[in-house]
Amino acid sequence: MEFSSGRARLKQGRLAGDRRELYPHSLQFYLEPPTESISLVEFESFAIDRLKLLKVVENLGVSHVRGSDTYKTKLESELRKLKFPYKALAEDDYEARRKDHISHFILRLAYCQSEELRRWFLQQEMDLLRYRFNELTDGLRQKFLEHVNLSFEAISEDLKSELANELCASTPGLGMIKVKEQMFYKVGLADAVDLFRARRVFIKDGFAYVPLKEIDAIVLNNYRTKLSKALALTARSLPSVQSDERLQPLLNHLSHSYVGPDYSVQKNTGKISLEQIDALSVKSYPLCMRQLHKALRDNHHLRHGGRMQYGLFLKGIGLTLEQALEFWKKEFIRGKVDADKFDKGYAYSIRHSYGKEGKRTDYTPYSCMKIIMSNPPSQGDYHGCPFRHSDPELLKQKLQSYKIPPSGITQILELVKGMHYQLACQKYFELTHDVDDIGFSLNHPNQYFAESQRLLSGGRELKKELSNSGNSQQKSNSQESMNSSSTPTSSNTTADAELEGLEAYFTED
Amino acid sequence: MAPFEPAALPELLPVFYRRLFPHGPYGRWLGYGGVVKNYFQLREFSFTLRDDIYVRFQSFGSPQELERELQRINPYKIDIGAVYSHRPNQHNTVHLGAFQPQEKELVFDIDMTDYDDVRTCCSSAEICSKCWTLMTIAVRVIDRALVGEGLGDAARPRSAPQQRPDPHHHRGKGGAGGERGMRRRPAGSRRGARLGGTPQPVPTPSCSPAVAPAEDLGVRHRLWVYSGRRGVHCWVCDDAVRKWSPALRAAAVEYLTLVKGGAETVKKVNISEPVHPFIRRSVSVVEKYFEAYALVGQDILGTPESWDKVLALVPEDIREPLRGEFPKKRDSVQRWELLKGRMERTRRPGGPGRGTACYADWEIMLQYCFPRLDINVSKGVGHLLKSPFSVHPKTGRVSVPLDLQRLDQFDPFAVPTIRYVIGAGGTGRGGSRLCRQPPHRVLPSPAAPCATSWMRPATTGSRRRAGRRSRSGVHGVSEDGDGTGTGGVVPAAPLPLSSPTPPDYKKTSLAPYVRVFEQFVEEMERARRGELLRRSGESWAGTQPAGGPRSGRIPWL
């Protein structure tokens, strides 16, 4: 994005009255960055409005079924309130489209800085686009598809009737009659990744047969690929933007204010002794970490996914590298691993996750979103989110054994059923800490731990730290908090794949 | 078999890399016809040396350079990584972040340890011939989705000579008795399926590029390899697939995954209507093995404890009646019939007063038998995977390609170990052991039929020899006969190390496996040649040359 030049060109454009050409559709893939100059005030207000919008998108997605009527109504009123394009039919909404365009690009700058931020931004932008695309009329949808080069050819009626049985069996929610009515498109797998992954379409000979009603998945898939690439590129060119002292604090603040802290800055390093861990795991661990801790104690081993999830959590609650090495080693050598094998095979990756090996990236503890969305546990794994990845029956037993009252268990299971895993965890927190409303939204295991410690220790010493970093998400974007929380953690930009460390690159067999 | 002693490796490996490793076809494989410039040079190799020392980011100017290096440092293990943006051995000289993996085969890793919750015979790294059936099923299921059932054979243009050994290995199987008899059924039914399911005529080599794969993923070239200890690997090598993004690789694994959940999940397979054709077809593959493997071999309904584990996967209203009736039945097979009958009743259309259709019998079959893929290995383009023909440092077994025609007879314990193929002496000219069959557990399968079956027609033989000659440094390029071999990437470097005589692996029990590998490489070369011909034909036919490749059928675009 340019902040100096381009004004003249744009002004000319405006005067000539071809605003519409600039934004032919209410929807776009944000392929071209804006080139006009804007004032810092506008810059900031656009950015904050979009953040508000994305935050609403996130909250609605947590508490409502996406695409349900309440979800739609609430999102629409928000778009209207914040003056973003809300109805595609409104022809002359140049200002709204411009705001949509510019604010998206500002947030890109703020949210390209770490993998966690990118993930959050991507998710919300996808949800927003999904909503907006589905609100389009058929005609506009077709126009938009052509505009972004995604028009596919429908398969012939002959082929369709030949494949009718398989199409019907492959496409949930489509009966035989509907199959006959719908158009089907033959789409390369790369364009239909999500439908392919979830087995929601018929796959044959390397092609997906996608019904018209699922075409939004293809649009979203395409958008995600583009946006994710763009974010990676933006991250690379970030240093030049960051050198602008007017923007740098603002961008940093923007990224911190809504996702919350990433818990990589260790304020409490060294404040926990290894002897405390067992007790802490019962009192202050979220269920996922408690499960990992127990599995580790029982089996004297954890597989890679578990070591990463738990190890980084421990780092986040303040274990030093030396403590971590001691902790893992003590436990592992009680099992099948001898000291020598530990030093050779496992110590490296622990040092690696503390940024002492390889690329020397200081890895951040996993957030709830990451735990829920990526790398689900498989055979022999204990990581993941217990609310997301356990059988409800087992979860129930576990909660019973942890003395959660039956009414609470019912509530939790109800939330799990509605796929509100974080809310279920929040409920678990409330029940185990005997509070009615925790007054924050839970999105990180380390946040859980910190809040728990704060409550249990009477909220004295930890409170200060947390109100600086921990709860800033609740605050408005006032100028003063902007200056206080500008510790950049841009070292986390390396792709997630790096994080698996050397060891994960080798397959044990 | 006496346990393998890794301490012997330093002595054995030099002989192995000098005389047994199939450097020729190996180089032709990874050169991919030299069509893409520097494809081989940009490939990462990683070596494991003595005392678990990893050396990553090795790369080589040519297959010959790799051969020399292997013979110089004699690695305990070879891993293959991605094709990178820059030469991996120079990765430190380029800007951090610019050095990126670009392409790699799509690989699948299936490991027996991931089945610990459903095998009773062994656990963790142990395997036996009973649970090995799980790997057989895994290969059949995944390969069906990749290539197709009938095509497993049709893709092999050489099926004519291979049809002869067929009665051969049936005889061998019958003779092996006991546990092997157990495999008869699946083998037989597979054969039946193949015969019934091959409507297209067996293609002759010249027309084989025209065979269009029709299964889910429409893959043409894949190599299945025994990992050397407790699992199998699959290398999907199609040009388009090698370019797949991590997201698409992950999606493919998820598409191919039905067993989900970790230690905290009891019921790991959930089927709901409509049942996707992939699931239906996978069930029909598993079904062929299920009785012999799970009911007879693992006896999963043999005792109250074991059937309780199975019944936990059945809906409650059906569970209790079954628990009452199971003790009255004689064995696992009968109990299964009972359970299956109940489930089928729920699926009968218009069944009186039935609720929703229930697929618990399918779910059980899948939970106990369906392949469990390691997604992380497949997802990352940069992920390393043990190379075919690398020795497994713990077992000493050579990681050999699997012949899908005789998959049901594959016996991991009969796979040649490095010590065996080299023979006791290790250095003698061939040595008496070098040409014999393995001492025991010999299935006639890999060793015997090959003695005849890979007396190839003169054409291939001479081509191979030509390849050898070129590799020993006479010229380098077109000597390869067809111009599509390693020709493009071979610099004319003298190679004093290769002996002019045919490689020694041809005299060992490694030979049939090398033959499988060669067939795979040859088939890829043939397809590439066909593609070239087609394109040049098109451009001759009047269209502009530039239009040629675009109009071709390019999947995944």
PDB file of N, CA, C and O in Angstrom, chain B residues 45-100:
ATOM      1  N   PHE B  45      18.410 -35.024  -0.365  1.00  0.00           N
ATOM      2  CA  PHE B  45      18.608 -36.324   0.237  1.00  0.00           C
ATOM      3  C   PHE B  45      19.097 -36.092   1.648  1.00  0.00           C
ATOM      4  O   PHE B  45      19.761 -35.100   1.931  1.00  0.00           O
ATOM      5  N   SER B  46      18.744 -37.004   2.505  1.00  0.00           N
ATOM      6  CA  SER B  46      19.234 -36.861   3.868  1.00  0.00           C
ATOM      7  C   SER B  46      19.793 -38.209   4.287  1.00  0.00           C
ATOM      8  O   SER B  46      19.202 -39.247   3.986  1.00  0.00           O
ATOM      9  N   PHE B  47      20.922 -38.197   4.933  1.00  0.00           N
ATOM     10  CA  PHE B  47      21.537 -39.456   5.331  1.00  0.00           C
ATOM     11  C   PHE B  47      21.565 -39.577   6.845  1.00  0.00           C
ATOM     12  O   PHE B  47      21.731 -38.589   7.557  1.00  0.00           O
ATOM     13  N   THR B  48      21.416 -40.786   7.301  1.00  0.00           N
ATOM     14  CA  THR B  48      21.647 -41.052   8.706  1.00  0.00           C
ATOM     15  C   THR B  48      22.931 -41.859   8.797  1.00  0.00           C
ATOM     16  O   THR B  48      23.052 -42.903   8.154  1.00  0.00           O
ATOM     17  N   LEU B  49      23.855 -41.330   9.562  1.00  0.00           N
ATOM     18  CA  LEU B  49      25.128 -42.027   9.691  1.00  0.00           C
ATOM     19  C   LEU B  49      25.149 -42.771  11.024  1.00  0.00           C
ATOM     20  O   LEU B  49      24.180 -42.769  11.777  1.00  0.00           O
ATOM     21  N   ARG B  50      26.256 -43.366  11.287  1.00  0.00           N
ATOM     22  CA  ARG B  50      26.432 -44.092  12.524  1.00  0.00           C
ATOM     23  C   ARG B  50      26.081 -43.223  13.739  1.00  0.00           C
ATOM     24  O   ARG B  50      26.253 -42.012  13.704  1.00  0.00           O
ATOM     25  N   ASP B  51      25.582 -43.836  14.783  1.00  0.00           N
ATOM     26  CA  ASP B  51      25.204 -43.134  16.021  1.00  0.00           C
ATOM     27  C   ASP B  51      24.121 -42.072  15.780  1.00  0.00           C
ATOM     28  O   ASP B  51      24.154 -40.997  16.383  1.00  0.00           O
ATOM     29  N   ASP B  52      23.198 -42.382  14.891  1.00  0.00           N
ATOM     30  CA  ASP B  52      22.058 -41.489  14.655  1.00  0.00           C
ATOM     31  C   ASP B  52      22.456 -40.070  14.299  1.00  0.00           C
ATOM     32  O   ASP B  52      21.824 -39.110  14.725  1.00  0.00           O
ATOM     33  N   ILE B  53      23.489 -39.929  13.547  1.00  0.00           N
ATOM     34  CA  ILE B  53      23.847 -38.577  13.103  1.00  0.00           C
ATOM     35  C   ILE B  53      23.122 -38.297  11.800  1.00  0.00           C
ATOM     36  O   ILE B  53      23.270 -39.015  10.817  1.00  0.00           O
ATOM     37  N   TYR B  54      22.289 -37.257  11.837  1.00  0.00           N
ATOM     38  CA  TYR B  54      21.539 -36.898  10.639  1.00  0.00           C
ATOM     39  C   TYR B  54      22.338 -35.895   9.827  1.00  0.00           C
ATOM     40  O   TYR B  54      22.864 -34.939  10.372  1.00  0.00           O
ATOM     41  N   VAL B  55      22.355 -36.095   8.540  1.00  0.00           N
ATOM     42  CA  VAL B  55      22.922 -35.082   7.656  1.00  0.00           C
ATOM     43  C   VAL B  55      21.841 -34.699   6.672  1.00  0.00           C
ATOM     44  O   VAL B  55      21.481 -35.472   5.801  1.00  0.00           O
ATOM     45  N   ARG B  56      21.320 -33.502   6.846  1.00  0.00           N
ATOM     46  CA  ARG B  56      20.235 -33.084   5.956  1.00  0.00           C
ATOM     47  C   ARG B  56      20.762 -32.256   4.799  1.00  0.00           C
ATOM     48  O   ARG B  56      21.932 -31.887   4.757  1.00  0.00           O
ATOM     49  N   PHE B  57      19.869 -31.947   3.868  1.00  0.00           N
ATOM     50  CA  PHE B  57      20.145 -31.054   2.751  1.00  0.00           C
ATOM     51  C   PHE B  57      21.356 -31.457   1.927  1.00  0.00           C
ATOM     52  O   PHE B  57      22.185 -30.630   1.578  1.00  0.00           O
ATOM     53  N   GLN B  58      21.449 -32.739   1.636  1.00  0.00           N
ATOM     54  CA  GLN B  58      22.437 -33.167   0.672  1.00  0.00           C
ATOM     55  C   GLN B  58      21.794 -33.093  -0.708  1.00  0.00           C
ATOM     56  O   GLN B  58      20.596 -33.344  -0.851  1.00  0.00           O
ATOM     57  N   SER B  59      22.597 -32.718  -1.711  1.00  0.00           N
ATOM     58  CA  SER B  59      22.057 -32.788  -3.061  1.00  0.00           C
ATOM     59  C   SER B  59      23.201 -33.052  -4.015  1.00  0.00           C
ATOM     60  O   SER B  59      24.361 -32.806  -3.692  1.00  0.00           O
ATOM     61  N   PHE B  60      22.855 -33.539  -5.202  1.00  0.00           N
ATOM     62  CA  PHE B  60      23.875 -34.046  -6.095  1.00  0.00           C
ATOM     63  C   PHE B  60      23.625 -33.619  -7.529  1.00  0.00           C
ATOM     64  O   PHE B  60      22.482 -33.490  -7.961  1.00  0.00           O
ATOM     65  N   GLY B  61      24.730 -33.440  -8.242  1.00  0.00           N
ATOM     66  CA  GLY B  61      24.633 -32.967  -9.615  1.00  0.00           C
ATOM     67  C   GLY B  61      24.061 -34.002 -10.556  1.00  0.00           C
ATOM     68  O   GLY B  61      23.499 -33.667 -11.595  1.00  0.00           O
ATOM     69  N   SER B  62      24.197 -35.263 -10.216  1.00  0.00           N
ATOM     70  CA  SER B  62      23.721 -36.310 -11.111  1.00  0.00           C
ATOM     71  C   SER B  62      23.552 -37.580 -10.304  1.00  0.00           C
ATOM     72  O   SER B  62      24.115 -37.709  -9.218  1.00  0.00           O
ATOM     73  N   PRO B  63      22.803 -38.529 -10.834  1.00  0.00           N
ATOM     74  CA  PRO B  63      22.676 -39.813 -10.137  1.00  0.00           C
ATOM     75  C   PRO B  63      24.036 -40.470  -9.896  1.00  0.00           C
ATOM     76  O   PRO B  63      24.220 -41.154  -8.894  1.00  0.00           O
ATOM     77  N   GLN B  64      24.973 -40.221 -10.807  1.00  0.00           N
ATOM     78  CA  GLN B  64      26.290 -40.825 -10.633  1.00  0.00           C
ATOM     79  C   GLN B  64      27.011 -40.227  -9.429  1.00  0.00           C
ATOM     80  O   GLN B  64      27.688 -40.924  -8.683  1.00  0.00           O
ATOM     81  N   GLU B  65      26.811 -38.926  -9.273  1.00  0.00           N
ATOM     82  CA  GLU B  65      27.448 -38.290  -8.122  1.00  0.00           C
ATOM     83  C   GLU B  65      26.852 -38.835  -6.825  1.00  0.00           C
ATOM     84  O   GLU B  65      27.551 -39.091  -5.850  1.00  0.00           O
ATOM     85  N   LEU B  66      25.537 -39.043  -6.853  1.00  0.00           N
ATOM     86  CA  LEU B  66      24.884 -39.640  -5.688  1.00  0.00           C
ATOM     87  C   LEU B  66      25.445 -41.034  -5.430  1.00  0.00           C
ATOM     88  O   LEU B  66      25.760 -41.395  -4.303  1.00  0.00           O
ATOM     89  N   GLU B  67      25.601 -41.794  -6.498  1.00  0.00           N
ATOM     90  CA  GLU B  67      26.123 -43.149  -6.349  1.00  0.00           C
ATOM     91  C   GLU B  67      27.504 -43.133  -5.700  1.00  0.00           C
ATOM     92  O   GLU B  67      27.774 -43.868  -4.748  1.00  0.00           O
ATOM     93  N   ARG B  68      28.352 -42.242  -6.175  1.00  0.00           N
ATOM     94  CA  ARG B  68      29.702 -42.157  -5.602  1.00  0.00           C
ATOM     95  C   ARG B  68      29.654 -41.767  -4.133  1.00  0.00           C
ATOM     96  O   ARG B  68      30.372 -42.314  -3.315  1.00  0.00           O
ATOM     97  N   GLU B  69      28.773 -40.815  -3.850  1.00  0.00           N
ATOM     98  CA  GLU B  69      28.691 -40.354  -2.470  1.00  0.00           C
ATOM     99  C   GLU B  69      28.183 -41.466  -1.555  1.00  0.00           C
ATOM    100  O   GLU B  69      28.689 -41.652  -0.450  1.00  0.00           O
ATOM    101  N   LEU B  70      27.203 -42.201  -2.039  1.00  0.00           N
ATOM    102  CA  LEU B  70      26.684 -43.309  -1.239  1.00  0.00           C
ATOM    103  C   LEU B  70      27.798 -44.314  -0.976  1.00  0.00           C
ATOM    104  O   LEU B  70      27.935 -44.851   0.123  1.00  0.00           O
ATOM    105  N   GLN B  71      28.594 -44.553  -1.990  1.00  0.00           N
ATOM    106  CA  GLN B  71      29.661 -45.532  -1.828  1.00  0.00           C
ATOM    107  C   GLN B  71      30.795 -44.993  -0.968  1.00  0.00           C
ATOM    108  O   GLN B  71      31.580 -45.742  -0.418  1.00  0.00           O
ATOM    109  N   ARG B  72      30.839 -43.686  -0.857  1.00  0.00           N
ATOM    110  CA  ARG B  72      31.908 -43.099  -0.051  1.00  0.00           C
ATOM    111  C   ARG B  72      31.527 -43.071   1.425  1.00  0.00           C
ATOM    112  O   ARG B  72      32.308 -43.480   2.281  1.00  0.00           O
ATOM    113  N   ILE B  73      30.296 -42.611   1.705  1.00  0.00           N
ATOM    114  CA  ILE B  73      29.989 -42.460   3.130  1.00  0.00           C
ATOM    115  C   ILE B  73      29.118 -43.585   3.681  1.00  0.00           C
ATOM    116  O   ILE B  73      28.924 -43.679   4.883  1.00  0.00           O
ATOM    117  N   ASN B  74      28.593 -44.440   2.834  1.00  0.00           N
ATOM    118  CA  ASN B  74      27.843 -45.616   3.263  1.00  0.00           C
ATOM    119  C   ASN B  74      26.829 -45.318   4.369  1.00  0.00           C
ATOM    120  O   ASN B  74      26.939 -45.847   5.479  1.00  0.00           O
ATOM    121  N   PRO B  75      25.823 -44.513   4.063  1.00  0.00           N
ATOM    122  CA  PRO B  75      24.864 -44.141   5.115  1.00  0.00           C
ATOM    123  C   PRO B  75      24.068 -45.336   5.633  1.00  0.00           C
ATOM    124  O   PRO B  75      23.770 -46.258   4.885  1.00  0.00           O
ATOM    125  N   TYR B  76      23.718 -45.260   6.908  1.00  0.00           N
ATOM    126  CA  TYR B  76      22.874 -46.288   7.505  1.00  0.00           C
ATOM    127  C   TYR B  76      21.476 -46.230   6.920  1.00  0.00           C
ATOM    128  O   TYR B  76      20.785 -47.217   6.843  1.00  0.00           O
ATOM    129  N   LYS B  77      21.065 -45.014   6.576  1.00  0.00           N
ATOM    130  CA  LYS B  77      19.698 -44.848   6.103  1.00  0.00           C
ATOM    131  C   LYS B  77      19.679 -43.676   5.146  1.00  0.00           C
ATOM    132  O   LYS B  77      20.416 -42.707   5.327  1.00  0.00           O
ATOM    133  N   ILE B  78      18.833 -43.777   4.130  1.00  0.00           N
ATOM    134  CA  ILE B  78      18.670 -42.684   3.170  1.00  0.00           C
ATOM    135  C   ILE B  78      17.238 -42.184   3.259  1.00  0.00           C
ATOM    136  O   ILE B  78      16.307 -42.986   3.227  1.00  0.00           O
ATOM    137  N   ASP B  79      17.057 -40.893   3.369  1.00  0.00           N
ATOM    138  CA  ASP B  79      15.721 -40.321   3.278  1.00  0.00           C
ATOM    139  C   ASP B  79      15.658 -39.437   2.055  1.00  0.00           C
ATOM    140  O   ASP B  79      16.646 -38.788   1.688  1.00  0.00           O
ATOM    141  N   ILE B  80      14.486 -39.405   1.455  1.00  0.00           N
ATOM    142  CA  ILE B  80      14.281 -38.522   0.305  1.00  0.00           C
ATOM    143  C   ILE B  80      13.398 -37.361   0.731  1.00  0.00           C
ATOM    144  O   ILE B  80      12.391 -37.563   1.408  1.00  0.00           O
ATOM    145  N   GLY B  81      13.808 -36.167   0.367  1.00  0.00           N
ATOM    146  CA  GLY B  81      13.019 -34.980   0.700  1.00  0.00           C
ATOM    147  C   GLY B  81      12.438 -34.356  -0.555  1.00  0.00           C
ATOM    148  O   GLY B  81      12.228 -35.031  -1.555  1.00  0.00           O
ATOM    149  N   ALA B  82      12.236 -33.060  -0.498  1.00  0.00           N
ATOM    150  CA  ALA B  82      11.546 -32.362  -1.577  1.00  0.00           C
ATOM    151  C   ALA B  82      12.513 -31.902  -2.659  1.00  0.00           C
ATOM    152  O   ALA B  82      13.728 -31.945  -2.498  1.00  0.00           O
ATOM    153  N   VAL B  83      11.945 -31.441  -3.734  1.00  0.00           N
ATOM    154  CA  VAL B  83      12.683 -30.693  -4.745  1.00  0.00           C
ATOM    155  C   VAL B  83      12.555 -29.228  -4.351  1.00  0.00           C
ATOM    156  O   VAL B  83      11.449 -28.729  -4.190  1.00  0.00           O
ATOM    157  N   TYR B  84      13.688 -28.580  -4.155  1.00  0.00           N
ATOM    158  CA  TYR B  84      13.673 -27.221  -3.597  1.00  0.00           C
ATOM    159  C   TYR B  84      13.874 -26.163  -4.667  1.00  0.00           C
ATOM    160  O   TYR B  84      14.213 -26.454  -5.815  1.00  0.00           O
ATOM    161  N   SER B  85      13.713 -24.923  -4.230  1.00  0.00           N
ATOM    162  CA  SER B  85      13.913 -23.799  -5.126  1.00  0.00           C
ATOM    163  C   SER B  85      15.385 -23.589  -5.473  1.00  0.00           C
ATOM    164  O   SER B  85      15.715 -23.020  -6.502  1.00  0.00           O
ATOM    165  N   HIS B  86      16.237 -24.011  -4.571  1.00  0.00           N
ATOM    166  CA  HIS B  86      17.673 -23.891  -4.805  1.00  0.00           C
ATOM    167  C   HIS B  86      18.306 -25.226  -4.446  1.00  0.00           C
ATOM    168  O   HIS B  86      17.710 -26.023  -3.750  1.00  0.00           O
ATOM    169  N   ARG B  87      19.538 -25.415  -4.883  1.00  0.00           N
ATOM    170  CA  ARG B  87      20.191 -26.665  -4.537  1.00  0.00           C
ATOM    171  C   ARG B  87      20.287 -26.803  -3.021  1.00  0.00           C
ATOM    172  O   ARG B  87      20.848 -25.922  -2.357  1.00  0.00           O
ATOM    173  N   PRO B  88      19.768 -27.882  -2.503  1.00  0.00           N
ATOM    174  CA  PRO B  88      19.749 -28.013  -1.042  1.00  0.00           C
ATOM    175  C   PRO B  88      21.134 -27.903  -0.396  1.00  0.00           C
ATOM    176  O   PRO B  88      21.252 -27.335   0.688  1.00  0.00           O
ATOM    177  N   ASN B  89      22.171 -28.390  -1.068  1.00  0.00           N
ATOM    178  CA  ASN B  89      23.470 -28.300  -0.392  1.00  0.00           C
ATOM    179  C   ASN B  89      23.996 -26.867  -0.353  1.00  0.00           C
ATOM    180  O   ASN B  89      24.996 -26.578   0.277  1.00  0.00           O
ATOM    181  N   GLN B  90      23.286 -25.977  -1.040  1.00  0.00           N
ATOM    182  CA  GLN B  90      23.686 -24.566  -0.963  1.00  0.00           C
ATOM    183  C   GLN B  90      22.659 -23.748  -0.202  1.00  0.00           C
ATOM    184  O   GLN B  90      22.576 -22.531  -0.364  1.00  0.00           O
ATOM    185  N   HIS B  91      21.836 -24.403   0.606  1.00  0.00           N
ATOM    186  CA  HIS B  91      20.722 -23.662   1.192  1.00  0.00           C
ATOM    187  C   HIS B  91      21.167 -22.553   2.120  1.00  0.00           C
ATOM    188  O   HIS B  91      20.436 -21.609   2.354  1.00  0.00           O
ATOM    189  N   ASN B  92      22.370 -22.657   2.617  1.00  0.00           N
ATOM    190  CA  ASN B  92      22.847 -21.601   3.506  1.00  0.00           C
ATOM    191  C   ASN B  92      23.272 -20.339   2.771  1.00  0.00           C
ATOM    192  O   ASN B  92      23.429 -19.296   3.373  1.00  0.00           O
ATOM    193  N   THR B  93      23.456 -20.476   1.473  1.00  0.00           N
ATOM    194  CA  THR B  93      23.955 -19.319   0.741  1.00  0.00           C
ATOM    195  C   THR B  93      22.824 -18.443   0.216  1.00  0.00           C
ATOM    196  O   THR B  93      23.068 -17.370  -0.287  1.00  0.00           O
ATOM    197  N   VAL B  94      21.575 -18.930   0.282  1.00  0.00           N
ATOM    198  CA  VAL B  94      20.483 -18.079  -0.193  1.00  0.00           C
ATOM    199  C   VAL B  94      19.762 -17.455   0.995  1.00  0.00           C
ATOM    200  O   VAL B  94      19.808 -17.959   2.107  1.00  0.00           O
ATOM    201  N   HIS B  95      19.082 -16.398   0.687  1.00  0.00           N
ATOM    202  CA  HIS B  95      18.368 -15.668   1.719  1.00  0.00           C
ATOM    203  C   HIS B  95      17.369 -16.569   2.433  1.00  0.00           C
ATOM    204  O   HIS B  95      16.618 -17.304   1.806  1.00  0.00           O
ATOM    205  N   LEU B  96      17.393 -16.485   3.726  1.00  0.00           N
ATOM    206  CA  LEU B  96      16.466 -17.271   4.531  1.00  0.00           C
ATOM    207  C   LEU B  96      15.039 -16.972   4.086  1.00  0.00           C
ATOM    208  O   LEU B  96      14.650 -15.841   3.938  1.00  0.00           O
ATOM    209  N   GLY B  97      14.274 -18.006   3.850  1.00  0.00           N
ATOM    210  CA  GLY B  97      12.910 -17.763   3.393  1.00  0.00           C
ATOM    211  C   GLY B  97      12.791 -17.925   1.893  1.00  0.00           C
ATOM    212  O   GLY B  97      11.730 -18.252   1.390  1.00  0.00           O
ATOM    213  N   ALA B  98      13.886 -17.695   1.180  1.00  0.00           N
ATOM    214  CA  ALA B  98      13.826 -17.909  -0.264  1.00  0.00           C
ATOM    215  C   ALA B  98      13.972 -19.384  -0.582  1.00  0.00           C
ATOM    216  O   ALA B  98      13.508 -19.875  -1.601  1.00  0.00           O
ATOM    217  N   PHE B  99      14.633 -20.108   0.303  1.00  0.00           N
ATOM    218  CA  PHE B  99      14.851 -21.523   0.104  1.00  0.00           C
ATOM    219  C   PHE B  99      13.579 -22.286   0.504  1.00  0.00           C
ATOM    220  O   PHE B  99      13.271 -22.400   1.692  1.00  0.00           O
ATOM    221  N   GLN B 100      12.832 -22.729  -0.469  1.00  0.00           N
ATOM    222  CA  GLN B 100      11.532 -23.333  -0.177  1.00  0.00           C
ATOM    223  C   GLN B 100      11.357 -24.651  -0.910  1.00  0.00           C
ATOM    224  O   GLN B 100      11.781 -24.779  -2.051  1.00  0.00           O
TER     225      GLN B 100
END
